[in-house]
Every structure is written in structure tokens, then in C-alpha cells.
Short mmCIF file of C-alpha atoms in Angstrom, two decimals:
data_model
loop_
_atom_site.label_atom_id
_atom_site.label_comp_id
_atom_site.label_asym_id
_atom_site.label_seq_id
_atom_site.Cartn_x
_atom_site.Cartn_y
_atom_site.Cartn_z
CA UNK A 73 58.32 -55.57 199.81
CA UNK A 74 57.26 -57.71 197.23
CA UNK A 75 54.23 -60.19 197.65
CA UNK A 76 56.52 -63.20 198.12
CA UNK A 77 58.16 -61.24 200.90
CA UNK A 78 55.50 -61.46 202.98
CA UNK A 79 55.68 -62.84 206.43
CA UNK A 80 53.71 -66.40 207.44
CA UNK A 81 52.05 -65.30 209.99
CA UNK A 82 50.19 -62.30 211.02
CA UNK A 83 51.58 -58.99 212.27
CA UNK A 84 50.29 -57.06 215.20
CA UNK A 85 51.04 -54.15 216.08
CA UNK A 86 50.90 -53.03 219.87
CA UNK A 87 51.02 -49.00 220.37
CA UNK A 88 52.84 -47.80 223.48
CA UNK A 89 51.43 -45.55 226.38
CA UNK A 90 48.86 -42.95 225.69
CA UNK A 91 47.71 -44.99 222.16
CA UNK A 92 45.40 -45.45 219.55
CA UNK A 93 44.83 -47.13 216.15
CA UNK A 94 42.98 -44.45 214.61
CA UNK A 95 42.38 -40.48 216.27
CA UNK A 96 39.30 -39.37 213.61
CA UNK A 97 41.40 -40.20 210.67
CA UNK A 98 45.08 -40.05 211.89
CA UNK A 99 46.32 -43.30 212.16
CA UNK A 100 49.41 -44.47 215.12
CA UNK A 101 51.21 -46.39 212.85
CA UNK A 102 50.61 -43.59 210.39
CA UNK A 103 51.39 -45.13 206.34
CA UNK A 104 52.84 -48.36 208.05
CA UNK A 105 49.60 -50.37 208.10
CA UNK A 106 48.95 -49.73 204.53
CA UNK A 107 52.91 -50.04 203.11
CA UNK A 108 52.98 -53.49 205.10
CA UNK A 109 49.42 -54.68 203.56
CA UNK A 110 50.16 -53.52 199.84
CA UNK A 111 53.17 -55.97 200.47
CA UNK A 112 51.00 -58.91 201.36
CA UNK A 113 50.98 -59.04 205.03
CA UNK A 114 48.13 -59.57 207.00
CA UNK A 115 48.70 -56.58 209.60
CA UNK A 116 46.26 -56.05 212.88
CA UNK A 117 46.48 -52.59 214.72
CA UNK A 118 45.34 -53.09 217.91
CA UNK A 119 44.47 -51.60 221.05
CA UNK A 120 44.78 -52.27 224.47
CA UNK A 121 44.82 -49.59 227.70
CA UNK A 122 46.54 -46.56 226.92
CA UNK A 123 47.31 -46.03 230.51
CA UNK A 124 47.89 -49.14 232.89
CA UNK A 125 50.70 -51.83 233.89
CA UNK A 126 52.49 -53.64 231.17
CA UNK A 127 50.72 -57.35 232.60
CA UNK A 128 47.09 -55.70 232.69
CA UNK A 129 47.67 -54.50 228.82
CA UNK A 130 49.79 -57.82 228.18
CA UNK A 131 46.02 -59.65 229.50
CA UNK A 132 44.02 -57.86 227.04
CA UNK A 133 46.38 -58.31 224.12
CA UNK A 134 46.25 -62.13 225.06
CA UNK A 135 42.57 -62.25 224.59
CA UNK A 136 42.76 -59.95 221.11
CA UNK A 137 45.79 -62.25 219.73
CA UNK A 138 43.41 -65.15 220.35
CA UNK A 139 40.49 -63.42 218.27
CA UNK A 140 42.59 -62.43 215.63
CA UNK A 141 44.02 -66.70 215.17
CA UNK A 142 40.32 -67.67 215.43
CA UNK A 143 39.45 -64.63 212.41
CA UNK A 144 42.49 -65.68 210.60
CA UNK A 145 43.50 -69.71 211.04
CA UNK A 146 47.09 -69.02 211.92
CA UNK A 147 48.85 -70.78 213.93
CA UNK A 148 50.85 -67.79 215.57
CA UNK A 149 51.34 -64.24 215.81
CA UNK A 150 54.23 -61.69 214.76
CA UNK A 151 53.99 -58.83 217.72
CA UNK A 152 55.65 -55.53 217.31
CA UNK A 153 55.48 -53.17 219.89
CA UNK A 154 56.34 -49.90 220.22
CA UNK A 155 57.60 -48.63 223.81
CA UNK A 156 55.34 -49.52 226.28
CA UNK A 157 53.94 -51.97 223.59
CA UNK A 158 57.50 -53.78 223.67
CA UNK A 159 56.58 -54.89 226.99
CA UNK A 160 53.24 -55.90 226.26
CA UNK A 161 54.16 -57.82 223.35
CA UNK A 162 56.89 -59.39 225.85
CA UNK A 163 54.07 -60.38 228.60
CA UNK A 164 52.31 -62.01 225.96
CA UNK A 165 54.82 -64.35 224.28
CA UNK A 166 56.44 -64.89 227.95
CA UNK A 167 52.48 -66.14 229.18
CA UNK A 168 51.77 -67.84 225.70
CA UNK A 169 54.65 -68.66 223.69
CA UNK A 170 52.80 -71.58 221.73
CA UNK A 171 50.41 -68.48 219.75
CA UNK A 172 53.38 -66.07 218.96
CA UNK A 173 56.03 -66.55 216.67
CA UNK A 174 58.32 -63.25 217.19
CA UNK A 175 58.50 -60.49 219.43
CA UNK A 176 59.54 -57.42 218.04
CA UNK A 177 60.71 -54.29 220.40
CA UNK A 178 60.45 -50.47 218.46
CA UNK A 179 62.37 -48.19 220.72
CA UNK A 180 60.93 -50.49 223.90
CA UNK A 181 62.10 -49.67 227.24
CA UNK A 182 63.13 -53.35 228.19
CA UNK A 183 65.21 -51.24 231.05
CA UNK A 184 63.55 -48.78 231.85
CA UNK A 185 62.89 -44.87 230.72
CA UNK A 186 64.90 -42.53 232.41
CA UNK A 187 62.32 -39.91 231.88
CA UNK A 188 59.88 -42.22 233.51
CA UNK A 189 62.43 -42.10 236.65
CA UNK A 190 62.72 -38.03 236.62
CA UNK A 191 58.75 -37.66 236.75
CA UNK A 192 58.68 -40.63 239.33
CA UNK A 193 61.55 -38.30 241.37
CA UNK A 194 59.84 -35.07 240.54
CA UNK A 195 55.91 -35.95 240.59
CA UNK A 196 55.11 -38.36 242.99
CA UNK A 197 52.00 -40.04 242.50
CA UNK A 198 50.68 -39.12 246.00
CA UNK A 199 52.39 -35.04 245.76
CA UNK A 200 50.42 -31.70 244.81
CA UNK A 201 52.27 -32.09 241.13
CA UNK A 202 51.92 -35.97 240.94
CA UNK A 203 48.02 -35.87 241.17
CA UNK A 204 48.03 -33.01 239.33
CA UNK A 205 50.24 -34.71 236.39
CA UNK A 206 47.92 -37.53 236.67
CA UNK A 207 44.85 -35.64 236.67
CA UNK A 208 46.01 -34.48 233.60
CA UNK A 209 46.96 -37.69 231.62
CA UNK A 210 43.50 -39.15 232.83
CA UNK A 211 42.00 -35.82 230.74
CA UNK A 212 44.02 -36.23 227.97
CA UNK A 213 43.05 -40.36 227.93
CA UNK A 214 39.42 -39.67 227.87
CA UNK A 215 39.94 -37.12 225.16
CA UNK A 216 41.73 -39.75 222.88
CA UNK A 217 38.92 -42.50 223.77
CA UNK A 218 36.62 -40.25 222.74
CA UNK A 219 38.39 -39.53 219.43
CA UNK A 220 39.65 -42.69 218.64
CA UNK A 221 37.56 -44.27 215.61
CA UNK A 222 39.53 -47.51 215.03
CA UNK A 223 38.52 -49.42 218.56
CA UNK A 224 35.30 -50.06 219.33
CA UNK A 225 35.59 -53.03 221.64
CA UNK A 226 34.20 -52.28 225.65
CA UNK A 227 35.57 -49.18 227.80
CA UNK A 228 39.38 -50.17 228.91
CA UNK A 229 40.37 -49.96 232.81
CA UNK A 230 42.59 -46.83 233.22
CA UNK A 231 45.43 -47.11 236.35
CA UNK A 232 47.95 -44.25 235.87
CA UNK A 233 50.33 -44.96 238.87
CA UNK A 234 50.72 -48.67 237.38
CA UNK A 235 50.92 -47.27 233.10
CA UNK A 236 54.06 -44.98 234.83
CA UNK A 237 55.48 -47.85 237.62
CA UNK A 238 55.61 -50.00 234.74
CA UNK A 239 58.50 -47.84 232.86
CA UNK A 240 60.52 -46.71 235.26
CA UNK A 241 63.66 -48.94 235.86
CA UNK A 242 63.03 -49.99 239.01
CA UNK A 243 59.44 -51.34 237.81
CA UNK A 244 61.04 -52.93 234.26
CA UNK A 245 63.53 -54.53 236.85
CA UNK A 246 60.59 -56.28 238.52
CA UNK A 247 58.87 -57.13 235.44
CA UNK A 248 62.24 -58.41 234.05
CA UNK A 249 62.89 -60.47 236.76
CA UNK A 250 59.63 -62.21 236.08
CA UNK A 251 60.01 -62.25 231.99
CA UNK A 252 63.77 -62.20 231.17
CA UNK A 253 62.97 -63.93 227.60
CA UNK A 254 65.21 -61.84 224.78
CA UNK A 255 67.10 -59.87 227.29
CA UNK A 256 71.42 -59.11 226.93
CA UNK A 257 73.07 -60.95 229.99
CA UNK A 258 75.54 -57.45 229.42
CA UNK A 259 74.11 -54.13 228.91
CA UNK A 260 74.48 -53.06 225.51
CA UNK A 261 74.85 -56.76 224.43
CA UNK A 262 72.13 -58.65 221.87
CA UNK A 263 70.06 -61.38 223.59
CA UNK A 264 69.16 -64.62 222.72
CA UNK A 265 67.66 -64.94 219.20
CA UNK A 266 64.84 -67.58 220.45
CA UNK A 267 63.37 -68.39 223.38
CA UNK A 268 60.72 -71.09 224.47
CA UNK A 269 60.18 -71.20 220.29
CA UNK A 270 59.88 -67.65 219.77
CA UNK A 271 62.45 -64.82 218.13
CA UNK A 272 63.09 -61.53 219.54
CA UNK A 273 64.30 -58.76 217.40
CA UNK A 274 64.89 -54.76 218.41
CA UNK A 275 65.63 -51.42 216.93
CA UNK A 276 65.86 -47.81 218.07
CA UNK A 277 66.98 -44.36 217.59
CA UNK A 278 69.05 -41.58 218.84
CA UNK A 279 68.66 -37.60 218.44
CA UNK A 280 71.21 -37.20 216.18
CA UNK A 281 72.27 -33.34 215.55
CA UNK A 282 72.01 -32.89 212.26
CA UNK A 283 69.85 -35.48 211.43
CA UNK A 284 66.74 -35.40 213.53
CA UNK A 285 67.21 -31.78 214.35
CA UNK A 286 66.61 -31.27 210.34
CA UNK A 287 64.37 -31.88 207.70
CA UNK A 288 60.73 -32.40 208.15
CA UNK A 289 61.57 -32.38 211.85
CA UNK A 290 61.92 -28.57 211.74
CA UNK A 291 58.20 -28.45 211.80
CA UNK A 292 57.07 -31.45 213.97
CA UNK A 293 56.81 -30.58 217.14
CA UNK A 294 56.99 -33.80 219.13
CA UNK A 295 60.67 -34.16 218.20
CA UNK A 296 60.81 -30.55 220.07
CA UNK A 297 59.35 -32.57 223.17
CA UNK A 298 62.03 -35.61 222.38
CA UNK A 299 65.11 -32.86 222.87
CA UNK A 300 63.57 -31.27 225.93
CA UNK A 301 62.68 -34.84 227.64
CA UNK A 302 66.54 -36.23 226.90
CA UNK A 303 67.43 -33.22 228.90
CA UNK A 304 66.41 -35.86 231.84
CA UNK A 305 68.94 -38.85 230.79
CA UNK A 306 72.02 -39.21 232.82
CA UNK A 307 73.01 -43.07 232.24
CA UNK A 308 72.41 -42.69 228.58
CA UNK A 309 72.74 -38.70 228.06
CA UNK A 310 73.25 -38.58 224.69
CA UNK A 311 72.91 -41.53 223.51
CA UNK A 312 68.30 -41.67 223.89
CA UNK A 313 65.41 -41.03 221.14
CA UNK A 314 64.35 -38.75 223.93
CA UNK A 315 62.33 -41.18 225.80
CA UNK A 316 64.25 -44.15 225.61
CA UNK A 317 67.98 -44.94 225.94
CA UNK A 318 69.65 -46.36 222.98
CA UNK A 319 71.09 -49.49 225.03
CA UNK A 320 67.73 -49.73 227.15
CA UNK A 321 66.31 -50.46 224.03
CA UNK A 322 67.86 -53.63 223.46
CA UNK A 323 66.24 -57.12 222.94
CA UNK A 324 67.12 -60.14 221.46
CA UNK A 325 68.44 -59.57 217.85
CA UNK A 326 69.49 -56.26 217.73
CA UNK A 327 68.89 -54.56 214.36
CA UNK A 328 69.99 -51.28 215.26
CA UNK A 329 70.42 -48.87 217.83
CA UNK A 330 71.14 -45.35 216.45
CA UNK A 331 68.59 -45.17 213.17
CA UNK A 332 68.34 -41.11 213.20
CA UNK A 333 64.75 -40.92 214.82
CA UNK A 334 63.20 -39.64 218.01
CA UNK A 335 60.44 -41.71 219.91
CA UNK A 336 57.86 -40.87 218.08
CA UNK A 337 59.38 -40.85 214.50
CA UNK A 338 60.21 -44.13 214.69
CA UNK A 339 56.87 -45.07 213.96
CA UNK A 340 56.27 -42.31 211.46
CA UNK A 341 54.03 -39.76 213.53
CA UNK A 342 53.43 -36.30 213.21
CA UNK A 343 52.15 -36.88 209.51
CA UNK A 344 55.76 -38.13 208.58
CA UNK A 345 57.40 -35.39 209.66
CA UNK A 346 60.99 -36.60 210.28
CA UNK A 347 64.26 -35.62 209.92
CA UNK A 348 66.85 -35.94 207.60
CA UNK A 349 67.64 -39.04 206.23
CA UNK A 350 65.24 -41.08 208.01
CA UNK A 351 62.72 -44.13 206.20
CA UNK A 352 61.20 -45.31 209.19
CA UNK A 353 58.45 -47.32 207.14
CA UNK A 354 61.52 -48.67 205.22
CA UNK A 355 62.51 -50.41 208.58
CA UNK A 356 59.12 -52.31 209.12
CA UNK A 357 59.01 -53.30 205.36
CA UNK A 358 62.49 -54.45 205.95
CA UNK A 359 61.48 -56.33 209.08
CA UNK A 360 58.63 -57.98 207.22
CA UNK A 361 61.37 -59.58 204.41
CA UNK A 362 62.87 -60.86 207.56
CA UNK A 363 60.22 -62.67 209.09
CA UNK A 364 59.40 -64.00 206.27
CA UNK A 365 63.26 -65.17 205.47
CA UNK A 366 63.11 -66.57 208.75
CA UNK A 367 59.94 -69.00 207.92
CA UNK A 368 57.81 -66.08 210.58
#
């Protein structure tokens, strides 16, 4: 991405559940940030609660979207989110369109996670397993707090019941119902390009035999998670980065659906450990050109 390829407006990037900007030194977005910046762009990594409803994290990323225009000048905002952070990112433009000028969803769950439904099925919130699955995330959140080195705003609320509600499809139905802006009328369909003056663009990816089974991925063991957790799709069995379904994914523009990347390669994790064939920073410099080409 070349200087003059730089988008207009700022870009902020909105982790999903369980995320971070910085563990120690490992980054979320790891080499994104700094490929996106050595382009030009002026790029935010934020944070909000790694574990609470999609409106409580959508709240918090209002009042950081409105510190960053103040730090900046802009006018608007370019949000891309990955999962959870899709529907942040949504929240936010859907509550204040006038300060965001795009909405980007990275393997979002605008329908729902299947995955999300099997633990809601098989771990309860209120059974033996449930609270113990919960006691557990609520360990593993404090851990990351603790370790996180890039947010050092005050302690963020933690509500585990709402962080899972808010992915399963019967909670994303709610939400959608509420904030419909980007969605396909027809599943598998693109949505509308703008809405109330702001664009909405997906991608996603697909476990891909050959592909994401290969490569780097050979030694990353989250995509070893992604193959055991898409043992849990039925709707889209087959057709999921593991965590998300390939057609749940979709939002407004759809850029593509079946990039050879699990959930977490998608945004370059696990050092950069992914599988054969795969550029995912490629994608976001490529996104960048397009905001810009788009006057975003």
C-alpha cells in the first residue's frame, strides 16, 4: 500500500471475545498495525471488554471512537472488527452513524456461532459444567488483563453469560432485530453497501484441506482448536473457519467468503503461523486501497 493509498479517515480496529491489543509484547492484530501504518494510515488498536454483551462493548467503543476524533480532528471513523468485534463495530455505527464512515466485519458472526449454540446446549450457564466453563474464562480474563501492556485505561466490567448470549444465534437474532444495518435480506446474499451514510464490507474463511491443514499451520496450534470446534457446525458443516460459518459471516459488501484461514488466522495470530497460501495482512492492506478508493 503505497502512501497515496491510504484511507481518509482513521482505522480502528475492534478485537473479538477474549482480546487484547498487546499480551507483554505479542500484539492481536499481530504485523497488521505496523503493515497498515508504514502505508500511511492512521490505525488505533483498541480495547474494550473481553468478555460481555456486544451493546455493553459497543458503549465503550462509542466513548474511545470519540477520544480518538478529538486526538485526531477527523470527522469519522473506519471500524474493523473481528468476530465479536464485528458486532461491536455494528452497535456503534447503528447508535452513531454521523462519527463512522465504514463498518468492516473479519470473520463476524452477524448470525450467530454455531459453536456458541453447542456450549449454550452443552454448558448451561446455571449447570455443574456451565459455571465451571465460566469459572474458567473469568481465570483466563484476569490472566490476560494482567498481561496485557497496550490498555491502560480503568478496569473493564466482565459479564460472561451476556459475552456468550451475545453469539449464539438466538442472541445475534435479537441484536439483529434491533441493528439490521448491512445485513443480506437472503442468507448467503451481500447486503446493502450503505446505510444511514455508512459502508459495510465483510470477509471470512473456511478450513480448507489442504490449505489450512498445511504450511505454517502444521505447527500453530489454534488452527488444531479451529478443526476440533467445526466438529460442532451442522447448518454450515463444512463450510466454517471453525468458529464461524462462512455464510454467517456475511455483511454488506461481501469481499470474500472462503480466503483459506481459520478464525484466528485471519487476523494473523499465532506469530503468523498460517497455512498454505494464505496473506492475511495482504487482505487488510487491500481493504485500506479500498477505503481510500471509496473517498473512506
Amino acid at each position: 500500500m503505497s502512501q497515496g493509498s491510504a484511507p481518509r479517515y482513521p482505522m480502528v480496529l475492534v478485537p473479538g471475545m477474549l482480546g487484547f491489543i498487546h499480551l507483554v509484547l505479542y500484539p492481536y492484530w499481530y504485523g497488521i498495525v505496523e503493515a497498515l501504518r508504514r502505508g500511511g494510515a492512521v490505525v488505533f488498536a483498541v480495547q474494550v471488554s473481553p468478555l460481555n454483551s456486544n451493546e455493553v462493548r459497543g458503549e465503550q467503543l462509542l466513548a474511545r471512537i470519540e477520544e480518538i476524533l478529538r486526538e485526531t480532528g477527523a470527522d469519522k471513523v473506519n471500524l474493523i472488527g473481528h468476530s465479536q468485534g464485528s458486532l461491536t463495530a455494528r452497535y456503534a455505527a447503528a447508535k452513531r452513524p454521523d462519527l463512522v464512515a465504514s463498518v468492516t466485519s473479519v470473520a463476524g458472526p452477524n448470525h450467530g456461532s454455531e459453536l456458541a449454540d453447542y456450549l449454550h446446549r452443552h454448558y448451561a450457564h446455571d449447570s455443574l459444567k456451565g459455571r465451571l466453563l465460566s469459572g474458567l474464562l473469568r481465570v483466563i480474563n484476569a490472566l490476560m488483563c494482567l498481561l496485557d501492556t497496550g490498555y491502560h485505561g480503568p478496569k473493564l466490567p466482565v459479564d460472561v453469560h451476556g459475552s456468550h448470549h451475545s453469539l449464539t444465534t438466538e442472541g445475534v437474532a435479537l441484536f439483529n432485530q434491533r441493528y439490521p444495518q448491512g445485513l443480506p435480506e437472503t442468507w448467503g446474499g451481500h447486503g446493502p453497501e450503505e446505510v444511514n451514510g455508512v459502508r459495510y464490507y465483510s470477509w471470512s474463511g473456511t478450513l480448507q484441506p489442504g490449505k489450512t491443514d498445511r504450511g505454517r499451520n502444521l505447527f500453530d496450534g489454534t488452527n488444531r482448536s479451529c478443526r476440533l470446534f467445526a466438529k460442532t457446525f451442522v447448518r454450515e458443516a463444512g463450510h466454517c473457519d471453525g468458529m464461524v460459518g462462512r455464510y454467517s459471516s456475511h455483511l454488506g459488501t461481501v469481499i470474500g467468503d472462503d480466503f483459506p484461514l481459520d478464525h484466528f488466522d485471519i487476523v494473523n495470530q499465532s506469530l503468523g503461523l498460517v497455512g498454505k497460501g494464505a496473506e492475511p495482512i495482504r487482505l487488510f492492506l487491500e481493504h485500506a486501497a479500498r477505503l481510500k478508493a471509496a473517498g473512506l
